[in-house]
PDB file of C-alpha atoms in Angstrom:
ATOM      1  CA  UNK A   1      86.990 134.946 164.397  1.00 82.00           C
ATOM      2  CA  UNK A   2      87.268 130.999 164.080  1.00 87.00           C
ATOM      3  CA  UNK A   3      89.122 131.401 160.977  1.00 82.00           C
ATOM      4  CA  UNK A   4      93.270 131.282 160.989  1.00 84.00           C
ATOM      5  CA  UNK A   5      94.552 134.911 161.104  1.00 84.00           C
ATOM      6  CA  UNK A   6      95.365 136.479 157.914  1.00 77.00           C
ATOM      7  CA  UNK A   7      98.719 137.737 158.735  1.00 83.00           C
ATOM      8  CA  UNK A   8      99.881 133.839 159.549  1.00 88.00           C
ATOM      9  CA  UNK A   9      97.400 132.157 157.050  1.00 86.00           C
ATOM     10  CA  UNK A  10      96.201 133.806 153.602  1.00 84.00           C
ATOM     11  CA  UNK A  11      92.884 132.509 152.703  1.00 78.00           C
ATOM     12  CA  UNK A  12      90.582 133.770 149.561  1.00 80.00           C
ATOM     13  CA  UNK A  13      87.420 134.864 149.993  1.00 78.00           C
ATOM     14  CA  UNK A  14      84.772 134.929 147.295  1.00 79.00           C
ATOM     15  CA  UNK A  15      81.293 136.642 147.232  1.00 77.00           C
ATOM     16  CA  UNK A  16      78.234 136.300 144.579  1.00 77.00           C
ATOM     17  CA  UNK A  17      75.357 137.747 144.412  1.00 73.00           C
ATOM     18  CA  UNK A  18      72.721 138.809 142.144  1.00 69.00           C
ATOM     19  CA  UNK A  19      72.465 142.120 144.211  1.00 71.00           C
ATOM     20  CA  UNK A  20      74.842 143.604 146.268  1.00 76.00           C
ATOM     21  CA  UNK A  21      73.287 146.884 148.355  1.00 78.00           C
ATOM     22  CA  UNK A  22      75.563 149.538 149.552  1.00 79.00           C
ATOM     23  CA  UNK A  23      75.111 148.209 152.931  1.00 81.00           C
ATOM     24  CA  UNK A  24      76.820 144.641 152.044  1.00 80.00           C
ATOM     25  CA  UNK A  25      79.642 146.479 150.278  1.00 81.00           C
ATOM     26  CA  UNK A  26      80.871 148.060 153.535  1.00 82.00           C
ATOM     27  CA  UNK A  27      81.038 144.666 155.006  1.00 80.00           C
ATOM     28  CA  UNK A  28      82.967 143.408 151.548  1.00 81.00           C
ATOM     29  CA  UNK A  29      85.756 146.436 152.467  1.00 81.00           C
ATOM     30  CA  UNK A  30      85.997 144.936 155.803  1.00 81.00           C
ATOM     31  CA  UNK A  31      86.344 141.563 155.152  1.00 78.00           C
ATOM     32  CA  UNK A  32      88.068 140.966 151.666  1.00 79.00           C
ATOM     33  CA  UNK A  33      91.812 142.011 151.104  1.00 79.00           C
ATOM     34  CA  UNK A  34      92.236 145.172 150.106  1.00 81.00           C
ATOM     35  CA  UNK A  35      92.963 144.649 146.375  1.00 84.00           C
ATOM     36  CA  UNK A  36      89.786 142.790 145.692  1.00 83.00           C
ATOM     37  CA  UNK A  37      88.358 142.701 142.613  1.00 84.00           C
ATOM     38  CA  UNK A  38      84.578 143.556 142.354  1.00 81.00           C
ATOM     39  CA  UNK A  39      82.985 142.611 139.099  1.00 82.00           C
ATOM     40  CA  UNK A  40      80.005 143.918 137.802  1.00 78.00           C
ATOM     41  CA  UNK A  41      78.076 142.031 135.014  1.00 78.00           C
ATOM     42  CA  UNK A  42      75.340 144.819 134.486  1.00 76.00           C
ATOM     43  CA  UNK A  43      76.311 148.183 132.410  1.00 80.00           C
ATOM     44  CA  UNK A  44      76.204 151.202 134.405  1.00 81.00           C
ATOM     45  CA  UNK A  45      73.182 153.163 133.821  1.00 83.00           C
ATOM     46  CA  UNK A  46      70.970 150.013 132.587  1.00 84.00           C
ATOM     47  CA  UNK A  47      67.581 149.712 133.949  1.00 82.00           C
ATOM     48  CA  UNK A  48      67.085 147.263 136.516  1.00 75.00           C
ATOM     49  CA  UNK A  49      65.202 144.491 135.361  1.00 73.00           C
ATOM     50  CA  UNK A  50      61.878 145.212 137.891  1.00 74.00           C
ATOM     51  CA  UNK A  51      61.908 148.850 136.086  1.00 82.00           C
ATOM     52  CA  UNK A  52      61.768 147.381 132.503  1.00 83.00           C
ATOM     53  CA  UNK A  53      58.935 144.731 133.311  1.00 84.00           C
ATOM     54  CA  UNK A  54      55.600 145.947 133.503  1.00 87.00           C
ATOM     55  CA  UNK A  55      53.837 145.577 136.776  1.00 90.00           C
ATOM     56  CA  UNK A  56      50.131 145.808 138.176  1.00 90.00           C
ATOM     57  CA  UNK A  57      48.962 145.671 141.055  1.00 91.00           C
ATOM     58  CA  UNK A  58      45.001 144.303 141.981  1.00 90.00           C
ATOM     59  CA  UNK A  59      43.633 144.925 144.996  1.00 92.00           C
ATOM     60  CA  UNK A  60      41.337 141.696 146.300  1.00 92.00           C
ATOM     61  CA  UNK A  61      38.973 142.740 149.104  1.00 91.00           C
ATOM     62  CA  UNK A  62      38.785 139.303 151.669  1.00 86.00           C
ATOM     63  CA  UNK A  63      40.960 136.534 151.379  1.00 82.00           C
ATOM     64  CA  UNK A  64      37.893 134.515 150.022  1.00 89.00           C
ATOM     65  CA  UNK A  65      38.309 136.803 146.795  1.00 93.00           C
ATOM     66  CA  UNK A  66      41.961 135.653 145.942  1.00 93.00           C
ATOM     67  CA  UNK A  67      40.877 132.161 143.827  1.00 93.00           C
ATOM     68  CA  UNK A  68      38.577 133.835 141.898  1.00 94.00           C
ATOM     69  CA  UNK A  69      40.313 136.541 140.924  1.00 95.00           C
ATOM     70  CA  UNK A  70      43.467 134.432 140.001  1.00 95.00           C
ATOM     71  CA  UNK A  71      41.088 132.294 138.219  1.00 94.00           C
ATOM     72  CA  UNK A  72      39.350 135.143 136.301  1.00 94.00           C
ATOM     73  CA  UNK A  73      42.773 136.831 135.578  1.00 93.00           C
ATOM     74  CA  UNK A  74      44.045 133.015 134.138  1.00 94.00           C
ATOM     75  CA  UNK A  75      41.097 132.274 131.742  1.00 92.00           C
ATOM     76  CA  UNK A  76      41.621 136.029 130.430  1.00 91.00           C
ATOM     77  CA  UNK A  77      45.074 135.527 129.831  1.00 91.00           C
ATOM     78  CA  UNK A  78      44.926 131.685 128.473  1.00 88.00           C
ATOM     79  CA  UNK A  79      41.786 133.191 126.152  1.00 86.00           C
ATOM     80  CA  UNK A  80      44.410 135.960 124.841  1.00 84.00           C
ATOM     81  CA  UNK A  81      46.809 133.764 123.591  1.00 77.00           C
ATOM     82  CA  UNK A  82      44.470 131.197 122.309  1.00 65.00           C
ATOM     83  CA  UNK A  83      42.748 133.867 120.311  1.00 62.00           C
ATOM     84  CA  UNK A  84      46.182 135.646 119.312  1.00 60.00           C
ATOM     85  CA  UNK A  85      47.883 134.426 116.162  1.00 59.00           C
ATOM     86  CA  UNK A  86      50.553 136.959 116.109  1.00 63.00           C
ATOM     87  CA  UNK A  87      52.783 134.631 117.530  1.00 61.00           C
ATOM     88  CA  UNK A  88      52.915 135.522 121.215  1.00 68.00           C
ATOM     89  CA  UNK A  89      53.919 133.139 124.234  1.00 78.00           C
ATOM     90  CA  UNK A  90      51.268 130.800 125.835  1.00 89.00           C
ATOM     91  CA  UNK A  91      50.172 131.969 129.030  1.00 92.00           C
ATOM     92  CA  UNK A  92      52.986 130.412 131.739  1.00 95.00           C
ATOM     93  CA  UNK A  93      52.615 131.421 135.432  1.00 96.00           C
ATOM     94  CA  UNK A  94      54.456 131.439 138.454  1.00 96.00           C
ATOM     95  CA  UNK A  95      52.031 132.283 141.407  1.00 97.00           C
ATOM     96  CA  UNK A  96      53.715 132.955 144.660  1.00 96.00           C
ATOM     97  CA  UNK A  97      52.081 132.210 148.240  1.00 95.00           C
ATOM     98  CA  UNK A  98      53.499 132.768 151.621  1.00 92.00           C
ATOM     99  CA  UNK A  99      52.899 129.399 152.839  1.00 93.00           C
ATOM    100  CA  UNK A 100      53.016 125.833 151.937  1.00 94.00           C
ATOM    101  CA  UNK A 101      49.380 125.403 153.061  1.00 94.00           C
ATOM    102  CA  UNK A 102      48.214 128.170 150.623  1.00 94.00           C
ATOM    103  CA  UNK A 103      49.898 126.741 147.808  1.00 96.00           C
ATOM    104  CA  UNK A 104      48.369 123.442 148.719  1.00 94.00           C
ATOM    105  CA  UNK A 105      45.578 125.227 148.793  1.00 94.00           C
ATOM    106  CA  UNK A 106      45.869 126.627 145.711  1.00 94.00           C
ATOM    107  CA  UNK A 107      46.841 123.904 143.710  1.00 94.00           C
ATOM    108  CA  UNK A 108      44.215 121.932 145.193  1.00 93.00           C
ATOM    109  CA  UNK A 109      41.256 124.422 144.101  1.00 92.00           C
ATOM    110  CA  UNK A 110      42.641 124.533 140.658  1.00 93.00           C
ATOM    111  CA  UNK A 111      43.258 120.894 140.170  1.00 89.00           C
ATOM    112  CA  UNK A 112      39.519 120.303 141.240  1.00 87.00           C
ATOM    113  CA  UNK A 113      38.064 122.908 138.740  1.00 85.00           C
ATOM    114  CA  UNK A 114      35.912 120.292 136.831  1.00 68.00           C
ATOM    115  CA  UNK A 115      32.250 120.410 137.877  1.00 63.00           C
ATOM    116  CA  UNK A 116      31.937 117.294 139.939  1.00 66.00           C
ATOM    117  CA  UNK A 117      28.770 116.009 137.032  1.00 67.00           C
ATOM    118  CA  UNK A 118      31.568 116.439 134.362  1.00 67.00           C
ATOM    119  CA  UNK A 119      32.502 113.337 132.848  1.00 67.00           C
ATOM    120  CA  UNK A 120      35.862 111.138 133.229  1.00 68.00           C
ATOM    121  CA  UNK A 121      36.734 113.090 129.720  1.00 72.00           C
ATOM    122  CA  UNK A 122      35.888 116.393 130.198  1.00 75.00           C
ATOM    123  CA  UNK A 123      38.381 119.093 129.760  1.00 78.00           C
ATOM    124  CA  UNK A 124      39.759 120.843 132.288  1.00 81.00           C
ATOM    125  CA  UNK A 125      38.458 125.016 132.284  1.00 84.00           C
ATOM    126  CA  UNK A 126      42.418 125.966 131.845  1.00 88.00           C
ATOM    127  CA  UNK A 127      42.579 123.404 129.333  1.00 84.00           C
ATOM    128  CA  UNK A 128      45.719 123.209 127.826  1.00 84.00           C
ATOM    129  CA  UNK A 129      46.914 124.536 130.871  1.00 90.00           C
ATOM    130  CA  UNK A 130      49.286 122.282 133.097  1.00 92.00           C
ATOM    131  CA  UNK A 131      48.522 122.626 136.711  1.00 94.00           C
ATOM    132  CA  UNK A 132      51.902 121.872 139.222  1.00 96.00           C
ATOM    133  CA  UNK A 133      52.887 122.885 142.520  1.00 96.00           C
ATOM    134  CA  UNK A 134      56.296 123.670 144.321  1.00 96.00           C
ATOM    135  CA  UNK A 135      57.489 124.503 147.923  1.00 94.00           C
ATOM    136  CA  UNK A 136      60.563 123.342 150.197  1.00 90.00           C
ATOM    137  CA  UNK A 137      58.406 120.138 151.880  1.00 93.00           C
ATOM    138  CA  UNK A 138      58.714 118.613 148.776  1.00 93.00           C
ATOM    139  CA  UNK A 139      61.914 115.887 148.532  1.00 94.00           C
ATOM    140  CA  UNK A 140      64.488 117.062 145.775  1.00 93.00           C
ATOM    141  CA  UNK A 141      63.517 114.596 143.392  1.00 95.00           C
ATOM    142  CA  UNK A 142      59.929 115.785 143.419  1.00 96.00           C
ATOM    143  CA  UNK A 143      60.891 119.388 142.964  1.00 94.00           C
ATOM    144  CA  UNK A 144      63.697 118.341 140.264  1.00 94.00           C
ATOM    145  CA  UNK A 145      60.125 116.607 138.457  1.00 96.00           C
ATOM    146  CA  UNK A 146      57.873 119.489 138.887  1.00 96.00           C
ATOM    147  CA  UNK A 147      60.419 121.735 137.693  1.00 95.00           C
ATOM    148  CA  UNK A 148      61.448 119.648 134.591  1.00 96.00           C
ATOM    149  CA  UNK A 149      57.618 119.450 133.626  1.00 96.00           C
ATOM    150  CA  UNK A 150      57.036 123.252 134.127  1.00 96.00           C
ATOM    151  CA  UNK A 151      60.200 124.300 132.308  1.00 95.00           C
ATOM    152  CA  UNK A 152      58.848 121.744 129.240  1.00 94.00           C
ATOM    153  CA  UNK A 153      55.333 123.050 129.335  1.00 94.00           C
ATOM    154  CA  UNK A 154      53.798 125.512 126.981  1.00 91.00           C
ATOM    155  CA  UNK A 155      51.282 126.762 129.317  1.00 92.00           C
ATOM    156  CA  UNK A 156      51.348 126.284 132.716  1.00 95.00           C
ATOM    157  CA  UNK A 157      50.585 127.804 136.176  1.00 96.00           C
ATOM    158  CA  UNK A 158      53.247 126.794 138.483  1.00 97.00           C
ATOM    159  CA  UNK A 159      51.946 127.510 142.345  1.00 97.00           C
ATOM    160  CA  UNK A 160      54.780 128.156 144.564  1.00 97.00           C
ATOM    161  CA  UNK A 161      56.597 129.000 148.008  1.00 94.00           C
ATOM    162  CA  UNK A 162      59.618 131.465 147.448  1.00 90.00           C
ATOM    163  CA  UNK A 163      61.522 127.645 147.021  1.00 89.00           C
ATOM    164  CA  UNK A 164      61.086 129.149 143.391  1.00 87.00           C
ATOM    165  CA  UNK A 165      62.111 133.050 143.940  1.00 82.00           C
ATOM    166  CA  UNK A 166      66.198 132.459 143.578  1.00 77.00           C
ATOM    167  CA  UNK A 167      68.167 130.374 141.299  1.00 75.00           C
ATOM    168  CA  UNK A 168      66.103 129.229 138.675  1.00 83.00           C
ATOM    169  CA  UNK A 169      65.579 129.617 135.386  1.00 86.00           C
ATOM    170  CA  UNK A 170      62.151 128.927 133.999  1.00 92.00           C
ATOM    171  CA  UNK A 171      61.801 129.599 130.255  1.00 90.00           C
ATOM    172  CA  UNK A 172      59.048 131.253 128.654  1.00 92.00           C
ATOM    173  CA  UNK A 173      57.118 132.595 131.412  1.00 93.00           C
ATOM    174  CA  UNK A 174      54.516 135.226 130.600  1.00 92.00           C
ATOM    175  CA  UNK A 175      53.375 135.734 134.370  1.00 94.00           C
ATOM    176  CA  UNK A 176      54.707 135.865 137.896  1.00 93.00           C
ATOM    177  CA  UNK A 177      52.013 136.710 140.014  1.00 95.00           C
ATOM    178  CA  UNK A 178      52.498 137.539 143.926  1.00 94.00           C
ATOM    179  CA  UNK A 179      49.249 136.524 146.116  1.00 93.00           C
ATOM    180  CA  UNK A 180      49.298 138.336 149.461  1.00 84.00           C
TER     181      UNK A 180
END
């Protein structure tokens, strides 16, 4: 209603989306010009990404078991890549949580895995994997720095809220883990 009347003032509307459900197409047809162009970048009949990527579900009884289960998974997968000589990618995981508080908690737990009696130069139990975190309460400069470190890392775990879920490209990610 705030836009000028289309019969008086011509206008151009562009809509970009990774996914366009049928419900949205109804809105598109009502709001765009009749001769609008629809550009599809996925070939007809091509499987959606989520249908091509192997997925697993692990049910963990109780919140208190989430971090031990995640640690066990990470240790196992890091160990697999360390033993694998056939050129597989090193372990690189994005771990999603629903809140900033949980992102901080997980990052702190994983950063502090060294035994209290361990010396200054003792290796982290997930070495050489780098640990980082990302959420919407970081400044843009902090998010950019963390993103670049994660992109460059060979082996890494980034704990994140949904701030990294869309529109960010991270190469060589081997695991995407959703907690909760």
